[in-house]
Short mmCIF file of C-alpha atoms and ligand atoms in Angstrom, two decimals:
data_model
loop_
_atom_site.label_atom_id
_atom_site.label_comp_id
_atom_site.label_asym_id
_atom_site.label_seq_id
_atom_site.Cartn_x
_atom_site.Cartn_y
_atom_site.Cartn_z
CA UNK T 1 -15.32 35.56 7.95
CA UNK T 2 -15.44 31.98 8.19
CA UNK T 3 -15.92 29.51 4.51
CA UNK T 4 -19.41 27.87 4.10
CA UNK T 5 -19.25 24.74 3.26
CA UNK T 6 -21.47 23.44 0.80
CA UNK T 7 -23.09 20.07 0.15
CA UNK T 8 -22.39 19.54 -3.69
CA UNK T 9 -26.01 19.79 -4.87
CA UNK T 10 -26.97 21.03 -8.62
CA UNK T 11 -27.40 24.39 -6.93
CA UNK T 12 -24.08 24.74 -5.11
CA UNK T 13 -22.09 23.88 -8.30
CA UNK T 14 -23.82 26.11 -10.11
CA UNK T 15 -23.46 28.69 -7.55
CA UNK T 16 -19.82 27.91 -7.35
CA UNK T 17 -19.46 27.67 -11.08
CA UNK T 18 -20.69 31.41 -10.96
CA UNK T 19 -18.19 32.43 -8.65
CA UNK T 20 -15.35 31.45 -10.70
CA UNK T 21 -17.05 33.18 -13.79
CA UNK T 22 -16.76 36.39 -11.55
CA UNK T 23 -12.94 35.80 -11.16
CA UNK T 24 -13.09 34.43 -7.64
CA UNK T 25 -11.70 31.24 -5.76
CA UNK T 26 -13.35 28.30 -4.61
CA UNK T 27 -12.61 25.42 -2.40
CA UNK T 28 -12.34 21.86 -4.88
CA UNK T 29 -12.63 17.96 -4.04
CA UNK T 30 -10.53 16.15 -6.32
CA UNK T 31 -9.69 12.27 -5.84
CA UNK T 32 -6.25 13.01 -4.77
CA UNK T 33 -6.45 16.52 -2.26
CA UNK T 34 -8.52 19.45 -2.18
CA UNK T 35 -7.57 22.15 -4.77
CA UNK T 36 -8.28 25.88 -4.79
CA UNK T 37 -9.92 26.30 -7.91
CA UNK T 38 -9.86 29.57 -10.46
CA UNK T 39 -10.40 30.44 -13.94
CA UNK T 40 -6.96 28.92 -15.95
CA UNK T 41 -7.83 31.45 -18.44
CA UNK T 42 -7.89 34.98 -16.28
CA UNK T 43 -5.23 36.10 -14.82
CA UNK T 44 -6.74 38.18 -11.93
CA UNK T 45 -8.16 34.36 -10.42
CA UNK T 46 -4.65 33.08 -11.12
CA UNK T 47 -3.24 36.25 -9.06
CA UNK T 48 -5.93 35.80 -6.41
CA UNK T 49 -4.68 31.46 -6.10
CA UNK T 50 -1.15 32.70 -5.52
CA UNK T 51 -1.84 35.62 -3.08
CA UNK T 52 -4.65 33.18 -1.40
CA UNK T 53 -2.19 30.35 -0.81
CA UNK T 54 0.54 32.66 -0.20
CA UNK T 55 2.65 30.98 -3.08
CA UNK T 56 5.53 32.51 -4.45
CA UNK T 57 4.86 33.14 -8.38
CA UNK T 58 7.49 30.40 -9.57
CA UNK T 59 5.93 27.67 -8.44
CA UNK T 60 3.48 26.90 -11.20
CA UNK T 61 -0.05 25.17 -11.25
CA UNK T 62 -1.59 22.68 -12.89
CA UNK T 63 -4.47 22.74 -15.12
CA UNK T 64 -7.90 20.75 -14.68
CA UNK T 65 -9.62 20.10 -17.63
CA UNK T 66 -12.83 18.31 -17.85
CA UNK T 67 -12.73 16.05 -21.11
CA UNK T 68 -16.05 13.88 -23.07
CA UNK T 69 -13.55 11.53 -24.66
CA UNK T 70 -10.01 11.07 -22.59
CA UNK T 71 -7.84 11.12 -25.80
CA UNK T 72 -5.20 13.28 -27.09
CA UNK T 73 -7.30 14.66 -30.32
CA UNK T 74 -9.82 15.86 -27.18
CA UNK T 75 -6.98 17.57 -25.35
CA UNK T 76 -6.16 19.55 -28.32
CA UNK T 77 -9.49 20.96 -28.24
CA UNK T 78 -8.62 22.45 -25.14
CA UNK T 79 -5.72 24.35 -26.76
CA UNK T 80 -3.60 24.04 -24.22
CA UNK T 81 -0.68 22.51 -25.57
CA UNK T 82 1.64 23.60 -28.54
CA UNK T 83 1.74 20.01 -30.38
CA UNK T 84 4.00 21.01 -33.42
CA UNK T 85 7.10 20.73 -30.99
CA UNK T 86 6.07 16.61 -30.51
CA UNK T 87 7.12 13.81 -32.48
CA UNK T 88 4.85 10.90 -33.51
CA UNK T 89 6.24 9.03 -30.62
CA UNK T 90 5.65 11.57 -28.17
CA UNK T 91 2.25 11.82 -29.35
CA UNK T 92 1.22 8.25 -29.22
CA UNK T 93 2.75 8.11 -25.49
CA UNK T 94 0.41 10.82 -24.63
CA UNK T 95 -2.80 9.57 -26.16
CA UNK T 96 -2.18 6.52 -24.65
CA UNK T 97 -1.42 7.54 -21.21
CA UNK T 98 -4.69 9.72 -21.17
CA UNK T 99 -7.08 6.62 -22.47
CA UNK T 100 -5.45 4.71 -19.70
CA UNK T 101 -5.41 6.88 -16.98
CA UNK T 102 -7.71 10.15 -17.41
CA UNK T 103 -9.47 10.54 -15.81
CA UNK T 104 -7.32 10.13 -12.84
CA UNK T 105 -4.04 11.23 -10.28
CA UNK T 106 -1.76 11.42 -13.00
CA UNK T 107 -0.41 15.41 -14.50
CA UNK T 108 0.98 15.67 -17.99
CA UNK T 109 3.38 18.41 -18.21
CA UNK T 110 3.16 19.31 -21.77
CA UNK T 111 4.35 22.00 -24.37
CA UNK T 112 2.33 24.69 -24.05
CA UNK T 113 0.29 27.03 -26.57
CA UNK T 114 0.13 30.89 -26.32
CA UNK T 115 -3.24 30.28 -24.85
CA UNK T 116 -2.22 29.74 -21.84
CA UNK T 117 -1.39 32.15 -19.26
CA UNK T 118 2.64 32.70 -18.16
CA UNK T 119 1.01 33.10 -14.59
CA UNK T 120 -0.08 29.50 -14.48
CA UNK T 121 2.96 28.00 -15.81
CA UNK T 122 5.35 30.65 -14.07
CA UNK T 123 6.83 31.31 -17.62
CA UNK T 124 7.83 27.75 -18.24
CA UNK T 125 7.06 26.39 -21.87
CA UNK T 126 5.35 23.26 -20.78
CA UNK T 127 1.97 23.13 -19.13
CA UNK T 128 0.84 21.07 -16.20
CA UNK T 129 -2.55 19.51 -17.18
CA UNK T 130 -4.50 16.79 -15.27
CA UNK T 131 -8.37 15.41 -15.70
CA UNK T 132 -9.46 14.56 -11.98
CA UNK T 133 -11.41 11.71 -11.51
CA UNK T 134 -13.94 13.15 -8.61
CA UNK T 135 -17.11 13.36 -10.33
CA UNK T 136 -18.09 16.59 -7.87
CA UNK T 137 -14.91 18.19 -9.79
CA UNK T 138 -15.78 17.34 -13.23
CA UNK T 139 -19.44 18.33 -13.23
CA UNK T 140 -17.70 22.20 -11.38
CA UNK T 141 -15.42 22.05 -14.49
CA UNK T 142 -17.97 21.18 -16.81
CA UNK T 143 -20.33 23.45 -16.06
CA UNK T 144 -17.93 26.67 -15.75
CA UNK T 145 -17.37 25.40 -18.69
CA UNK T 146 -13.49 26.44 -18.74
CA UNK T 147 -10.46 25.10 -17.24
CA UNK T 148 -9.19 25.74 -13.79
CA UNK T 149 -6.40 25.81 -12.04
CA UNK T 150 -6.35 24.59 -8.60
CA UNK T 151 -3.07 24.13 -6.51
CA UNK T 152 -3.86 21.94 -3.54
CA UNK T 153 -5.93 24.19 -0.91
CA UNK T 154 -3.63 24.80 1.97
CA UNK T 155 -1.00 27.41 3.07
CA UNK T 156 1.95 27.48 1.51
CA UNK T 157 4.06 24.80 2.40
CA UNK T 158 1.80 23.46 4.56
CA UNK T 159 0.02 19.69 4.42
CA UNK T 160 -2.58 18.89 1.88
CA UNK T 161 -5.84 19.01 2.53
CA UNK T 162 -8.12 15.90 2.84
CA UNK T 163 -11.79 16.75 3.06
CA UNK T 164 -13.62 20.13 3.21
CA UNK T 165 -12.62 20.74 7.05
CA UNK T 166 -9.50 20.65 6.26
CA UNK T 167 -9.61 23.07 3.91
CA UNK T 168 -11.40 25.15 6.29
CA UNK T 169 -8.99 24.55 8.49
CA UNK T 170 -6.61 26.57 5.84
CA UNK T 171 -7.87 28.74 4.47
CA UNK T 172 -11.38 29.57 6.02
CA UNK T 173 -10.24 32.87 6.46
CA UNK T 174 -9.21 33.36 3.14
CA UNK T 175 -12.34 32.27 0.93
CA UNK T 176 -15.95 31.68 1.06
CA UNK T 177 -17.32 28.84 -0.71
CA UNK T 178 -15.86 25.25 -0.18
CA UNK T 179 -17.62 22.14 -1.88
CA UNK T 180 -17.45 19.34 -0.10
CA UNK T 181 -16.68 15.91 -1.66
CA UNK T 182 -15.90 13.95 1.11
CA UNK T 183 -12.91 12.27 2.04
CA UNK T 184 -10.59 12.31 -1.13
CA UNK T 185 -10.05 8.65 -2.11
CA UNK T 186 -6.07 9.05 -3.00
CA UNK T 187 -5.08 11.40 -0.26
CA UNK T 188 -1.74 12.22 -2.11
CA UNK T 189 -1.34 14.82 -5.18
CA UNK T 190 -1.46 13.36 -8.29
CA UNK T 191 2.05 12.28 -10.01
CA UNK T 192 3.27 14.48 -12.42
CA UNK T 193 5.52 13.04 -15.94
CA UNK T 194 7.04 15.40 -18.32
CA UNK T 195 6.65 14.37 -21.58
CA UNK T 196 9.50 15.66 -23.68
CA UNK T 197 8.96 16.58 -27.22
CA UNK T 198 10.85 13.48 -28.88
CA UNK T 199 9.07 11.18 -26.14
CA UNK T 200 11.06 10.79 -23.37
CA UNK T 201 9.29 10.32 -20.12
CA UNK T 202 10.42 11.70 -16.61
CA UNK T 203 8.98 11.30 -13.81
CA UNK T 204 8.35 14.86 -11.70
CA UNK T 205 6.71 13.47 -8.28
CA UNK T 206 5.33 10.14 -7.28
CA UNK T 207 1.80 9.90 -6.78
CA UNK T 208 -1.21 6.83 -7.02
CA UNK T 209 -0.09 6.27 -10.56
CA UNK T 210 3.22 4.91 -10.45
CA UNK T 211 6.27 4.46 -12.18
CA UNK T 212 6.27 0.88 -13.23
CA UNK T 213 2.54 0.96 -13.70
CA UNK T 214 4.11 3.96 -16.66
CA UNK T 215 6.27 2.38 -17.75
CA UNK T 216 4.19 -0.51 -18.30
CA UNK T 217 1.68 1.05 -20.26
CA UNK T 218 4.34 2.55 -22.38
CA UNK T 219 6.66 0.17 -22.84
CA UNK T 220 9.31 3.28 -22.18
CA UNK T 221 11.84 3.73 -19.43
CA UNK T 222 10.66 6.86 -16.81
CA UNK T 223 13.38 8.65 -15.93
CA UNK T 224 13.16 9.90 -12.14
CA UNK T 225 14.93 13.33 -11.89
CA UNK T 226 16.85 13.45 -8.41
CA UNK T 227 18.08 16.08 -6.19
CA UNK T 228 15.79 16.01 -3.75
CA UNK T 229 17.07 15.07 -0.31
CA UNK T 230 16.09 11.65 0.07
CA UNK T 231 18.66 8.92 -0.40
CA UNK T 232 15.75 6.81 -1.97
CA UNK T 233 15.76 8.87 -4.85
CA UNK T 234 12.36 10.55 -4.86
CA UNK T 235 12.76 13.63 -7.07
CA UNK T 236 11.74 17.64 -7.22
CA UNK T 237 9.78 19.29 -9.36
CA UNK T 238 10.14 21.86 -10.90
CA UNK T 239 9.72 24.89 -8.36
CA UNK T 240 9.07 22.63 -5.80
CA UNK T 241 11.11 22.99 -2.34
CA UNK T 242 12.56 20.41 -0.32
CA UNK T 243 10.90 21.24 2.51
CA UNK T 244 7.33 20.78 1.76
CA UNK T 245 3.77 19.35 3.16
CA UNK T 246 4.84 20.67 6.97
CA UNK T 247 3.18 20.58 9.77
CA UNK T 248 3.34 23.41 12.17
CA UNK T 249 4.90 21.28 14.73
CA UNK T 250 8.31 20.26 14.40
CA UNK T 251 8.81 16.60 12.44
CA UNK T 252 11.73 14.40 12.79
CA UNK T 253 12.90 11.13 11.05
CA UNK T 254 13.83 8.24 13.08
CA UNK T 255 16.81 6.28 11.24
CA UNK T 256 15.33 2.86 11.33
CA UNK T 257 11.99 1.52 12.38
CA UNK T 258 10.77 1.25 16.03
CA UNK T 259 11.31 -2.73 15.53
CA UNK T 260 14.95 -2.48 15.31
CA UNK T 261 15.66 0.43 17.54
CA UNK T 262 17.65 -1.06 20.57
CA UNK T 263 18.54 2.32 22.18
CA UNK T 264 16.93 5.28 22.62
CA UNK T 265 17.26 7.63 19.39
CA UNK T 266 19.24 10.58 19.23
CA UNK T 267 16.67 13.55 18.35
CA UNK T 268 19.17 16.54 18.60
CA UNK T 269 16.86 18.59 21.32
CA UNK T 270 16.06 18.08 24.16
CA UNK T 271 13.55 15.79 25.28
CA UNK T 272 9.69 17.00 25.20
CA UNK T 273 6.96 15.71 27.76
CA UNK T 274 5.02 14.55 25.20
CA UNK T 275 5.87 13.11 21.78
CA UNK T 276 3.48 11.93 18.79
CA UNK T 277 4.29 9.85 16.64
CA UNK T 278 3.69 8.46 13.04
CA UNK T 279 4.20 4.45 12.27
CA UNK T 280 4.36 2.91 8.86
CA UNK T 281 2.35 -0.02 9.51
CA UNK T 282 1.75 -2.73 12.61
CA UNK T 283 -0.58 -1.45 15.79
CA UNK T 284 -0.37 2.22 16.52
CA UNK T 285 -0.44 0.94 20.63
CA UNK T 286 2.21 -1.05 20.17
CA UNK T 287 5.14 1.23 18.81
CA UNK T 288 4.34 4.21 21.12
CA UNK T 289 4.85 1.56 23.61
CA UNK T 290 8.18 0.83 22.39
CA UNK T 291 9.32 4.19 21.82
CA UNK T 292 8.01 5.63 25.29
CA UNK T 293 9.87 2.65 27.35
CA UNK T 294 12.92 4.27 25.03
CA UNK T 295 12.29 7.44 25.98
CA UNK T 296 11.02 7.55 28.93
CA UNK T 297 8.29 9.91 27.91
CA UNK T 298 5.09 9.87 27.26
CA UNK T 299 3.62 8.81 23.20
CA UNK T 300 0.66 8.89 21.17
CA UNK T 301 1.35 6.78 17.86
CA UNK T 302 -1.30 6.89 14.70
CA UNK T 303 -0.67 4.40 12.06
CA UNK T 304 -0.68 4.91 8.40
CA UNK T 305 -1.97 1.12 7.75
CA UNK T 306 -2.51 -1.83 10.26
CA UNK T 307 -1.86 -4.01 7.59
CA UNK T 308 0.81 -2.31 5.51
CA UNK T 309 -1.05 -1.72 2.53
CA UNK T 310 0.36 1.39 1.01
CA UNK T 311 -2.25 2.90 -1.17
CA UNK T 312 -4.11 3.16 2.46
CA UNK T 313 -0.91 4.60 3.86
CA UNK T 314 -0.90 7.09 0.93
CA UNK T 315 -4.68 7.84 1.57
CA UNK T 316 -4.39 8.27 5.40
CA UNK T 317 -0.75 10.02 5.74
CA UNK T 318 -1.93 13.32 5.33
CA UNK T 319 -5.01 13.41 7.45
CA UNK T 320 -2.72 11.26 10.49
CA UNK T 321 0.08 14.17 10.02
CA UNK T 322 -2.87 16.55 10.66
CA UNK T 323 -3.98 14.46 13.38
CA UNK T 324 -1.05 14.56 15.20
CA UNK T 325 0.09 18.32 14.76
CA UNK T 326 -2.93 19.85 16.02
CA UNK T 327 -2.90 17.40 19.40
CA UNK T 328 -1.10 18.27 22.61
CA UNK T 329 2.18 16.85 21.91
CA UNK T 330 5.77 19.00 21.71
CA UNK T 331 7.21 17.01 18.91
CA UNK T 332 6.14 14.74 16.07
CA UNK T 333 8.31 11.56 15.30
CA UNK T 334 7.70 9.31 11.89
CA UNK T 335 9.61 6.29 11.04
CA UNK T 336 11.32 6.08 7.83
CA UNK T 337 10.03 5.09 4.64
CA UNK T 338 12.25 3.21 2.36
CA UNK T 339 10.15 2.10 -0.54
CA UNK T 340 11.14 2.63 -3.68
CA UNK T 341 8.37 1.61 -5.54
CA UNK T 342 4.73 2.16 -5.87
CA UNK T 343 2.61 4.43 -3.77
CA UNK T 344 4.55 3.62 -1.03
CA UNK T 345 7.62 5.49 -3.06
CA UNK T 346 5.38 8.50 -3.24
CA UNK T 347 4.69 8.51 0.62
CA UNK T 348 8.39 7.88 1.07
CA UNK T 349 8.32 10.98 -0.84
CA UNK T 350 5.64 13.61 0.98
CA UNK T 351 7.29 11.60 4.60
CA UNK T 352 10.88 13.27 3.52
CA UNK T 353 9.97 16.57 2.74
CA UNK T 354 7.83 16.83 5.66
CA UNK T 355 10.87 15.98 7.67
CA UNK T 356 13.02 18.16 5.79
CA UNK T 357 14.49 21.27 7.26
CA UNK T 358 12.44 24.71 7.38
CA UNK T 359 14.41 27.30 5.60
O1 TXA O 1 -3.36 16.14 -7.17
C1 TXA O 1 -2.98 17.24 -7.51
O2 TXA O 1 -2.17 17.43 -8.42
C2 TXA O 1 -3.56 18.45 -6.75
C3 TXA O 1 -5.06 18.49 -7.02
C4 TXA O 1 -5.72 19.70 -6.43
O3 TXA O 1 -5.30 18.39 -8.39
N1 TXA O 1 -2.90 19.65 -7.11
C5 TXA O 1 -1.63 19.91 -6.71
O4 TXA O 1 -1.18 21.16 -7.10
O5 TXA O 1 -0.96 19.16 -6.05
P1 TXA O 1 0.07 21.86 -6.44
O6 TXA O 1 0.08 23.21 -7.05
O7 TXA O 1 -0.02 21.80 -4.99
O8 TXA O 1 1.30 21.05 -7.00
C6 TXA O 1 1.57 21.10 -8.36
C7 TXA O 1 3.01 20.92 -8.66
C8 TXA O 1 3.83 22.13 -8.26
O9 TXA O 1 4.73 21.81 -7.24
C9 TXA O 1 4.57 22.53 -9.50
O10 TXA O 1 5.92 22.71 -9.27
C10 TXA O 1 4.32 21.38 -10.47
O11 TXA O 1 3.13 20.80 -10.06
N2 TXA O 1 4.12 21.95 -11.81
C11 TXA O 1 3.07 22.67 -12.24
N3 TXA O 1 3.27 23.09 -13.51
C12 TXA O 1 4.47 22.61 -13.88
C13 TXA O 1 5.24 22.72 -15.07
N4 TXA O 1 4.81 23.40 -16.12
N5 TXA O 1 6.44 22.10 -15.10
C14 TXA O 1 6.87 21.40 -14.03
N6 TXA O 1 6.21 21.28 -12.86
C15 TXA O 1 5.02 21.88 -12.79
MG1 MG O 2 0.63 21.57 -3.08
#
């Protein structure tokens, strides 16, 4: 059985809205990916996300809420979060982080109350809550009139979806009601800060909102916890594996851009007929030209942004790796992404777990 997709009319959310009363899945725009949406508060539709996705149980979700006023005191109507365990400070930060950027791609990870279900936070204390910005999402929540969890819709491991195809694409099989949104605006999951109880602020992954533009709000230092394999520092979180956001074709990172590459890279296998690959920024045309004269093979190139601009790159990285796994080439190459700030530190990010290792 194949997913309908549906346009999202009155109807369709309300139709949708039912089906997540009954305990089932759906198929979610949000600004940053496309979720897979369930009742927070059930824990059959939590069971039904993880055996859906094919998600191992300790990798929690994150919580969509759907507030009138983006403050803390509206947050705590949710009753979500345990708040006796947070100190003034911790408090303030939190209010003020959700006036500034709810809705929108950033995930508090919070204590939780006894509300909420061990099955969405995989038996952690602290709850991952968010307030998407995708009106389409809001108006679902809203009218189900409960939160929902919603992971972002693909296979396990696999690369984010987009836009409603791409769901399809993953999990057609699987479900039967997608809502399309359109083309999410952010293309990358939102960034997720812990906020500890006495304040302190560390950063989980990178997303839209980033670092400095935290740590400018709250005049606080974000710590970034490390471990994850890129030199650059992006960071894991928690129950999050290196290798991540794959395509089913194999992806390998080229040690320096194609503009400083003087001799042919060494890729460890042997040499494929045809090899795809992914540039940061310039002409698409021009680096597969580069790289086939190195190789002696033939290249398609995509381009995550003509003109550099990285909050395109972050909106158009998933949808190229997409692009470029389902076409007719052996191998997918990317350049490497060094930044270590802004979006362009959260595609550095997605770029090195996609390149990481299968296990
Ligand atoms: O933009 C997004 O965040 C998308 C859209 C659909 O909202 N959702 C998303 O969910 O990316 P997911 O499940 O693919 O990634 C959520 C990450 C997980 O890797 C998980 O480890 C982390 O959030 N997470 C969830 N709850 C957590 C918690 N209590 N403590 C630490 N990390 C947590
Ligand atoms: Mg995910």
């Amino acid at each position: 059985m194949t997913a309908r997709i549906l346009k999202p009319t009155r109807e369709n959310i309300l139709l949708c809205a039912q089906t997540l009363k009954k305990g089932g899945v759906i198929g979610m725009p949000t600004e940053t990916v496309y979720g897979l949406a369930g009742n927070a508060t059930d824990s059959d539709s939590l069971t039904k996300i993880y055996l859906t996705k094919e998600r191992p149980t300790f990798d929690p979700l994150i919580v969509h809420v759907s507030l009138e006023k983006a403050t803390f005191a509206d947050l705590m109507r949710e009753q979500l979060i345990y708040p006796h365990e947070l100190s003034d400070e911790a408090v303030k930060r939190i209010d003020l982080l959700i006036r500034k950027f709810w809705p929108g791609p950033l995930t508090l990870v919070l204590p939780k109350s006894d509300l909420v279900s061990d099955l969405a936070t995989s038996g952690l204390d602290f709850v991952a809550i968010r307030m998407p910005k995708h009106p389409v999402a809001l108006e679902l929540i809203r009218t189900f009139g409960l939160p929902v969890c919603a992971p972002s819709a693909n296979r396990f491991g696999k690369i984010s979806p987009t836009s409603a195809e791409d769901v399809e694409e993953e999990l057609g099989d699987r479900i039967d009601l997608i809502l399309d949104g359109g083309e999410c605006e952010v293309g990358l999951e939102s960034t997720i800060l812990k906020v500890m109880e006495d304040g302190d602020l560390v950063l989980l992954r990178p997303g839209a909102i980033t670092r400095e533009e935290i740590m400018e709000a709250t005049q606080a230092p974000v710590a970034v916890i490390t471990g994850g394999k890129n030199p650059h520092g992006p960071q894991m979180a928690s129950g999050m594996s290196s290798s991540h956001y794959s395509p089913d074709k194999k992806l390998i990172m080229l040690p320096m851009p194609l503009s400083q590459m003087m001799s042919p890279p060494q890729l460890g296998q042997s040499l494929p007929k045809k090899i795809a690959l992914l540039v940061m920024k310039g002409k698409a045309e021009d680096a597969a030209v580069i790289l086939s004269e190195l190789l002696e093979t033939e290249v398609i190139a995509e381009t995550l942004s003509e003109s550099g601009d990285w909050a395109e790159a972050g909106k158009t990285l998933f949808k190229k790796l997409r692009a470029l796994d389902a076409s007719d080439a052996d191998l997918i190459l990317c350049e490497p992404c060094t930044e270590t700030k802004g979006i362009g530190y959260a595609v550095a990010d997605r770029l090195m777990r996609a390149s990481a290792p299968k296990k």
